[in-house]
C-alpha cells in the first residue's frame, strides 16, 4: 500500500517517444488491496468509488502517476467502457456514477499535468453516451472517445459518429472525437469482441484498412487500433489461462507480423499528422459495363505536403467475396494541377503501381480502368508514394 513502481511503464513511454510516437493513457481499473472483493487478480472493472479508503487510494495513485508522467503524457482517458457489466463493478453500469468518478479524478490530473487533455467516456452505447453529457460530462473532458466493434467497419458507422456529434451539439460543445478502441480478430477461435465470425488474417488486414480510412473520412481526430500483439489472458495467480484474443497486428506465438501489420504500417506512413482531410473532387464511373451503385461508393480526399491523396472503395460485406471490378477515375482541372505523376497505392500489400494510361488535359486527369474493390485504394502523386 502506498508504494508505486512505474519503471516498466517509464521504459515503454520513453521508447515510444524516442521513435516519434506520442503515447496516451487509459486510466482505469481497481486494486485488490482496496477492493478485496474483486474476483480477479487485477481487479479489472472494479471501480474504486464506493468506500472512502478505495477512493483516497485511487486519487493518490492518480496523482503519483500524473506527476511521474507530467512532461511525457498529455492525454488521459478515464476508465474503460463503464457502460459494460464486466468493466463497472460491483454496481450496474450507471452514467451518473461514471460522471461523478470523472469529476473527482480529472482535477487531480489537471493539477499535476500542465495542459492535460481529459478524455471520456470510452463507451459504445449511444444511450449511455448521451446520458453522460446530459449529466455534465462535457464540462469535465477536453476530448470525447468511443469504442465500437463492428464486423463490417462501415456498418451504420457514419450515422453513429453523427449521433455523437449531435449529442455534443445539443449541449453546445465543440469537442473532437477520438476512436479510442477497435480491432478485429485474425482467426475464428479466440475470445473477445467479434470472435464469433470466421475471421482470417487476410480479412483482418482488409478490416484494418477499411476501419482506419473510415475514421479518417469522418474526420475523427484519433484512430487507434486494439492491439499490437495478440493478448493472452491470465489466471488469478498470474499464469496464462490459454484464452487468446487474436486481434494483434503481431502474432503472439512467435512475434512475427501479420498481413494487417504491413497494411497498417502503410497507412501510418501516409496518414500521419502531416496529412489533412481536404475537399477534393474525385469522379468514379464503371469501366467494366456493370452497374455501379454510386450511393454505396465511398470516397475521401486528403492533402499531404501539397499533394492530394484520394481513397475510394465499395464497402461490401467482409464475409462475402466481392468480384474484382474496374473503374474510370476523373480529377477535375481545379485539383489536377497538384498531381504531377499519379500512382495507385494498394495498402493491403503496401504496393505502389504506375498508371501509364493516365492522361492530363485541360479538363484535368483521366485515369482509366483502375481496380475497384472492397479495399480502399489510394491515388496520389509519385513523390508522396516515394516510388523507386
Coordinates of C-alpha atoms in Angstrom, one line a residue:
X1 CA 0.0 0.0 0.0
X2 CA 1.2 3.4 -0.9
X3 CA 4.2 2.2 -2.9
X4 CA 4.4 2.7 -6.7
X5 CA 6.8 1.3 -9.3
X6 CA 6.3 2.9 -12.7
X7 CA 9.7 1.7 -14.1
X8 CA 8.2 -0.8 -16.6
X9 CA 5.9 1.9 -17.9
X10 CA 8.6 4.5 -18.0
X11 CA 10.5 2.3 -20.3
X12 CA 7.6 1.8 -22.7
X13 CA 6.7 5.5 -22.8
X14 CA 10.3 6.6 -23.3
X15 CA 10.9 4.1 -26.1
X16 CA 7.8 5.1 -27.9
X17 CA 8.6 8.8 -27.7
X18 CA 12.2 8.1 -28.9
X19 CA 10.8 6.8 -32.2
X20 CA 8.3 9.6 -32.6
X21 CA 5.1 8.1 -31.1
X22 CA 3.2 10.1 -28.6
X23 CA 1.6 7.7 -26.0
X24 CA -1.7 8.4 -24.4
X25 CA -3.1 6.6 -21.3
X26 CA -6.3 4.8 -20.5
X27 CA -6.5 5.2 -16.7
X28 CA -8.6 2.5 -15.2
X29 CA -9.4 -0.5 -13.0
X30 CA -9.1 -1.2 -9.4
X31 CA -6.7 -2.7 -6.9
X32 CA -7.4 -5.7 -4.7
X33 CA -5.5 -4.0 -1.8
X34 CA -8.5 -1.7 -1.6
X35 CA -11.2 -3.8 -3.3
X36 CA -10.5 -7.3 -1.8
X37 CA -13.9 -8.5 -3.1
X38 CA -12.7 -8.3 -6.7
X39 CA -12.9 -11.7 -8.3
X40 CA -9.8 -11.4 -10.4
X41 CA -6.1 -10.6 -9.6
X42 CA -6.0 -7.3 -11.3
X43 CA -9.5 -6.0 -10.1
X44 CA -10.5 -5.5 -13.8
X45 CA -13.6 -3.4 -13.8
X46 CA -13.8 -2.8 -10.1
X47 CA -14.3 0.9 -9.7
X48 CA -12.8 2.4 -6.5
X49 CA -15.8 4.6 -5.9
X50 CA -17.9 3.1 -3.1
X51 CA -15.7 3.2 0.0
X52 CA -13.6 6.1 1.2
X53 CA -10.4 4.1 1.5
X54 CA -10.6 2.9 -2.1
X55 CA -11.4 6.4 -3.3
X56 CA -8.5 8.0 -1.5
X57 CA -6.1 5.3 -2.7
X58 CA -7.2 5.8 -6.2
X59 CA -6.7 9.6 -6.0
X60 CA -3.2 9.1 -4.5
X61 CA -2.3 6.7 -7.3
X62 CA -3.6 9.0 -10.0
X63 CA -1.6 11.9 -8.5
X64 CA 1.6 9.8 -8.4
X65 CA 1.1 8.6 -11.9
X66 CA 0.3 12.0 -13.3
X67 CA 3.3 13.6 -11.6
X68 CA 5.6 10.9 -12.9
X69 CA 4.5 11.4 -16.5
X70 CA 3.6 15.1 -16.4
X71 CA 6.1 16.0 -19.1
X72 CA 5.6 13.0 -21.3
X73 CA 1.9 12.2 -21.5
X74 CA -0.8 14.7 -22.2
X75 CA -4.0 12.7 -23.0
X76 CA -5.7 10.8 -20.2
X77 CA -8.8 8.7 -20.9
X78 CA -10.6 7.9 -17.7
X79 CA -11.8 4.3 -17.3
X80 CA -12.6 1.8 -19.9
X81 CA -16.2 1.1 -21.1
X82 CA -18.0 1.9 -17.9
X83 CA -21.3 1.0 -19.7
X84 CA -20.2 -2.7 -19.8
X85 CA -21.1 -5.0 -17.0
X86 CA -17.6 -6.5 -16.9
X87 CA -16.0 -3.1 -16.5
X88 CA -18.1 -1.4 -13.9
X89 CA -18.4 -3.5 -10.8
X90 CA -19.9 -4.3 -8.4
X91 CA -22.8 -2.0 -9.3
X92 CA -24.7 -2.0 -12.5
X93 CA -23.5 0.4 -15.2
X94 CA -24.6 3.9 -14.2
X95 CA -23.8 7.1 -16.2
X96 CA -24.3 9.3 -13.1
X97 CA -21.7 7.3 -11.1
X98 CA -19.2 7.5 -14.0
X99 CA -19.6 11.3 -14.3
X100 CA -19.1 11.5 -10.5
X101 CA -15.9 9.4 -10.9
X102 CA -14.6 11.7 -13.7
X103 CA -15.5 14.7 -11.6
X104 CA -13.3 13.5 -8.7
X105 CA -10.4 12.2 -10.9
X106 CA -9.9 14.9 -13.6
X107 CA -8.9 17.7 -11.2
X108 CA -6.0 15.6 -9.8
X109 CA -4.6 15.0 -13.3
X110 CA -5.0 18.7 -14.3
X111 CA -3.2 19.9 -11.2
X112 CA -0.3 17.6 -11.9
X113 CA -0.1 17.8 -15.7
X114 CA 0.1 21.3 -17.3
X115 CA -2.2 21.3 -20.3
X116 CA -3.6 17.8 -19.7
X117 CA -6.3 16.6 -22.0
X118 CA -9.0 14.6 -20.2
X119 CA -10.8 12.1 -22.4
X120 CA -14.1 10.1 -21.9
X121 CA -16.5 8.4 -21.8
X122 CA -14.9 5.5 -23.7
X123 CA -18.2 3.7 -24.3
X124 CA -20.0 2.0 -27.2
X125 CA -23.6 2.6 -26.0
X126 CA -25.4 5.6 -27.7
X127 CA -27.8 5.7 -24.8
X128 CA -25.1 5.7 -22.1
X129 CA -23.1 8.2 -24.2
X130 CA -26.0 10.7 -24.3
X131 CA -26.7 10.2 -20.6
X132 CA -23.1 11.1 -19.7
X133 CA -23.4 14.5 -21.5
X134 CA -26.9 15.2 -20.1
X135 CA -25.2 14.8 -16.7
X136 CA -22.4 17.3 -17.4
X137 CA -19.5 15.2 -18.7
X138 CA -18.9 17.9 -21.3
X139 CA -17.7 20.3 -18.5
X140 CA -15.1 17.8 -17.4
X141 CA -13.5 16.4 -20.6
X142 CA -11.5 18.0 -23.4
X143 CA -11.9 15.3 -26.0
X144 CA -14.6 12.6 -26.5
X145 CA -13.9 8.9 -27.0
X146 CA -16.0 6.0 -28.1
X147 CA -15.3 2.2 -28.6
X148 CA -17.1 0.4 -31.5
X149 CA -16.6 -3.1 -32.8
X150 CA -18.4 -4.0 -36.0
X151 CA -17.9 -6.9 -38.4
X152 CA -18.3 -4.5 -41.3
X153 CA -16.3 -1.4 -40.4
X154 CA -18.7 1.0 -42.2
X155 CA -21.9 -0.7 -40.9
X156 CA -24.0 2.3 -39.5
X157 CA -20.7 3.9 -38.6
X158 CA -21.3 7.2 -40.2
X159 CA -24.7 7.5 -38.5
X160 CA -23.2 6.6 -35.2
X161 CA -20.4 9.2 -35.4
X162 CA -23.0 11.8 -36.5
X163 CA -25.1 10.7 -33.4
X164 CA -22.2 11.5 -31.2
X165 CA -21.7 14.9 -32.8
X166 CA -25.4 15.6 -32.4
X167 CA -25.3 14.9 -28.7
X168 CA -22.4 17.3 -28.3
X169 CA -24.2 20.0 -30.4
X170 CA -27.2 19.7 -28.2
X171 CA -25.0 20.8 -25.3
X172 CA -23.2 23.5 -27.4
X173 CA -20.0 21.5 -27.2
X174 CA -17.3 21.6 -29.9
X175 CA -15.1 18.7 -28.7
X176 CA -13.0 16.5 -31.0
X177 CA -13.9 12.8 -31.3
X178 CA -11.4 10.0 -30.7
X179 CA -11.9 6.4 -31.7
X180 CA -10.3 5.1 -28.6
X181 CA -10.5 1.3 -29.2
X182 CA -11.5 -1.0 -32.0
X183 CA -9.9 -4.1 -33.5
X184 CA -10.5 -7.3 -35.5
X185 CA -9.6 -10.9 -34.8
X186 CA -7.3 -12.7 -37.3
X187 CA -8.8 -16.2 -36.6
X188 CA -12.2 -17.7 -35.7
X189 CA -11.0 -19.3 -32.5
X190 CA -10.4 -17.0 -29.6
X191 CA -12.3 -14.6 -27.3
X192 CA -13.3 -11.0 -27.2
X193 CA -15.4 -8.8 -29.4
X194 CA -16.5 -10.2 -32.8
X195 CA -14.9 -13.6 -32.0
X196 CA -18.0 -15.5 -33.4
X197 CA -17.2 -14.7 -37.0
X198 CA -15.0 -16.8 -39.3
X199 CA -12.0 -14.4 -39.5
X200 CA -8.7 -15.0 -41.2
X201 CA -5.5 -12.9 -41.3
X202 CA -6.4 -11.7 -44.8
X203 CA -9.8 -10.5 -43.6
X204 CA -8.3 -8.8 -40.6
X205 CA -6.0 -6.8 -42.8
X206 CA -8.9 -5.7 -45.0
X207 CA -10.9 -4.7 -41.9
X208 CA -8.0 -2.7 -40.6
X209 CA -7.6 -0.7 -43.8
X210 CA -11.4 0.0 -44.0
X211 CA -11.8 1.0 -40.4
X212 CA -8.8 3.3 -40.5
X213 CA -9.9 5.0 -43.7
X214 CA -13.4 5.3 -42.3
X215 CA -12.2 7.1 -39.3
X216 CA -10.1 9.5 -41.4
X217 CA -13.0 10.0 -43.8
X218 CA -15.3 11.0 -40.9
X219 CA -12.6 13.4 -39.6
X220 CA -12.1 11.6 -36.3
X221 CA -9.1 13.2 -34.6
X222 CA -7.6 9.9 -33.4
X223 CA -8.0 6.4 -34.8
X224 CA -6.5 3.8 -32.5
X225 CA -6.1 0.1 -33.1
X226 CA -6.5 -2.6 -30.4
X227 CA -4.0 -4.1 -30.3
X228 CA -0.4 -4.5 -31.3
X229 CA 0.2 -8.1 -30.2
X230 CA -2.3 -11.0 -29.6
X231 CA -3.4 -10.9 -26.0
X232 CA -3.2 -13.9 -23.6
X233 CA -5.4 -13.8 -20.5
X234 CA -4.3 -14.7 -17.0
X235 CA -5.4 -16.9 -14.1
X236 CA -5.7 -15.5 -10.6
X237 CA -2.1 -16.5 -9.9
X238 CA -0.8 -14.6 -13.0
X239 CA -0.2 -17.6 -15.2
X240 CA -1.7 -17.7 -18.7
X241 CA -5.1 -19.5 -18.8
X242 CA -4.9 -20.3 -22.5
X243 CA -7.5 -17.8 -23.7
X244 CA -6.3 -15.8 -26.7
X245 CA -7.7 -12.5 -28.1
X246 CA -6.2 -12.7 -31.6
X247 CA -6.7 -9.0 -32.6
X248 CA -3.0 -8.3 -32.7
X249 CA -1.1 -7.0 -35.7
X250 CA 1.7 -9.3 -34.5
X251 CA 1.3 -13.0 -33.7
X252 CA 1.7 -13.9 -30.0
X253 CA 3.1 -17.3 -30.9
X254 CA 6.3 -16.1 -32.5
X255 CA 6.1 -12.3 -32.6
X256 CA 6.0 -12.2 -36.4
X257 CA 3.9 -9.6 -38.2
X258 CA 0.6 -10.5 -39.8
X259 CA -0.6 -9.0 -43.1
X260 CA -2.5 -6.4 -41.1
X261 CA 0.8 -5.1 -39.7
X262 CA 2.1 -4.2 -43.1
X263 CA -1.3 -2.7 -44.2
X264 CA -1.4 -0.6 -41.0
X265 CA 2.2 0.4 -41.4
X266 CA 1.4 1.7 -44.9
X267 CA -1.5 3.8 -43.7
X268 CA 0.5 5.2 -40.8
X269 CA 3.2 6.3 -43.2
X270 CA 0.7 8.1 -45.4
X271 CA -1.7 9.5 -42.8
X272 CA 0.3 11.0 -40.1
X273 CA 0.0 14.5 -38.7
X274 CA 1.2 16.0 -42.0
X275 CA -1.8 14.6 -43.8
X276 CA -5.1 16.6 -43.6
X277 CA -8.7 15.9 -44.7
X278 CA -9.5 18.1 -47.8
X279 CA -12.3 18.9 -50.2
X280 CA -11.1 17.5 -53.4
X281 CA -13.4 16.1 -56.1
X282 CA -12.9 12.6 -57.5
X283 CA -15.3 11.2 -60.1
X284 CA -15.7 7.4 -60.3
X285 CA -17.5 5.6 -63.0
X286 CA -17.8 1.9 -64.0
X287 CA -15.3 0.7 -66.6
X288 CA -16.5 -2.8 -66.9
X289 CA -20.0 -2.3 -68.2
X290 CA -21.6 -3.4 -64.9
X291 CA -23.9 -1.1 -62.9
X292 CA -22.3 0.9 -60.2
X293 CA -24.3 2.0 -57.1
X294 CA -22.8 5.4 -56.5
X295 CA -24.7 5.7 -53.2
X296 CA -22.7 2.8 -51.9
X297 CA -19.3 4.0 -53.1
X298 CA -17.1 5.7 -50.5
X299 CA -14.6 8.4 -51.4
X300 CA -12.4 10.7 -49.4
X301 CA -9.5 13.1 -50.2
X302 CA -6.6 14.4 -48.2
X303 CA -3.6 16.7 -48.8
X304 CA 0.0 15.8 -47.7
X305 CA 2.9 18.2 -48.3
X306 CA 0.8 19.9 -51.0
X307 CA 0.0 16.7 -52.8
X308 CA -3.5 15.1 -52.8
X309 CA -4.4 11.6 -51.8
X310 CA -7.7 10.1 -53.0
X311 CA -9.2 6.9 -51.4
X312 CA -12.2 5.1 -52.9
X313 CA -13.8 1.7 -52.2
X314 CA -17.1 -0.3 -52.2
X315 CA -17.8 -1.3 -48.6
X316 CA -19.2 -4.8 -49.3
X317 CA -19.8 -7.3 -46.5
X318 CA -16.4 -8.6 -45.5
X319 CA -17.7 -12.1 -45.2
X320 CA -18.8 -12.2 -48.8
X321 CA -16.2 -12.1 -51.6
X322 CA -16.5 -9.2 -53.9
X323 CA -15.7 -9.7 -57.6
X324 CA -12.8 -7.5 -58.8
X325 CA -14.1 -4.6 -60.8
X326 CA -12.6 -1.8 -62.8
X327 CA -13.4 1.9 -62.8
X328 CA -12.6 5.1 -64.6
X329 CA -11.4 8.0 -62.4
X330 CA -11.5 11.7 -63.2
X331 CA -9.9 14.5 -61.3
X332 CA -11.2 17.9 -62.4
X333 CA -8.8 20.6 -63.6
X334 CA -9.0 22.7 -60.4
X335 CA -7.4 19.9 -58.4
X336 CA -5.4 18.2 -61.1
X337 CA -2.5 20.7 -61.0
X338 CA -1.4 19.3 -57.7
X339 CA -0.7 15.9 -59.3
X340 CA 2.5 15.5 -61.5
X341 CA 2.7 11.8 -61.9
X342 CA -0.3 9.8 -60.5
X343 CA 0.3 6.4 -58.9
X344 CA -2.0 3.9 -57.2
X345 CA -1.3 2.6 -53.7
X346 CA -2.7 -0.7 -52.5
X347 CA -2.4 -0.6 -48.7
X348 CA -3.2 -4.3 -48.3
X349 CA 0.1 -5.2 -50.0
X350 CA 1.8 -1.9 -49.3
X351 CA 2.5 -1.7 -53.0
X352 CA 2.7 1.2 -55.4
X353 CA 1.6 0.8 -59.1
X354 CA 2.3 3.1 -62.0
X355 CA -0.6 4.3 -64.1
X356 CA 0.8 4.5 -67.6
X357 CA -2.7 5.1 -69.1
X358 CA -3.3 8.3 -67.0
X359 CA -3.7 11.3 -69.2
X360 CA -3.9 15.0 -68.4
X361 CA -5.8 17.6 -70.4
X362 CA -7.4 21.0 -70.0
X363 CA -10.2 19.1 -68.2
X364 CA -7.9 17.5 -65.6
X365 CA -6.7 14.0 -65.1
X366 CA -8.4 10.9 -66.6
X367 CA -7.3 7.6 -65.2
X368 CA -9.0 4.6 -67.0
X369 CA -9.5 1.0 -66.0
X370 CA -8.2 1.1 -62.4
X371 CA -9.1 -1.6 -59.9
X372 CA -12.3 -1.1 -57.8
X373 CA -12.8 -3.4 -54.8
X374 CA -14.0 -3.6 -51.2
X375 CA -10.5 -2.5 -50.1
X376 CA -9.7 1.3 -50.2
X377 CA -7.2 2.1 -52.9
X378 CA -5.3 5.4 -53.0
X379 CA -4.4 7.7 -55.8
X380 CA -1.6 10.1 -55.1
X381 CA 1.5 11.6 -56.6
X382 CA 4.6 9.6 -57.2
X383 CA 6.6 11.9 -54.8
X384 CA 4.2 11.1 -52.0
X385 CA 4.4 7.4 -52.5
X386 CA 8.3 7.7 -52.8
X387 CA 8.2 5.2 -55.7
X388 CA 11.6 3.8 -56.6

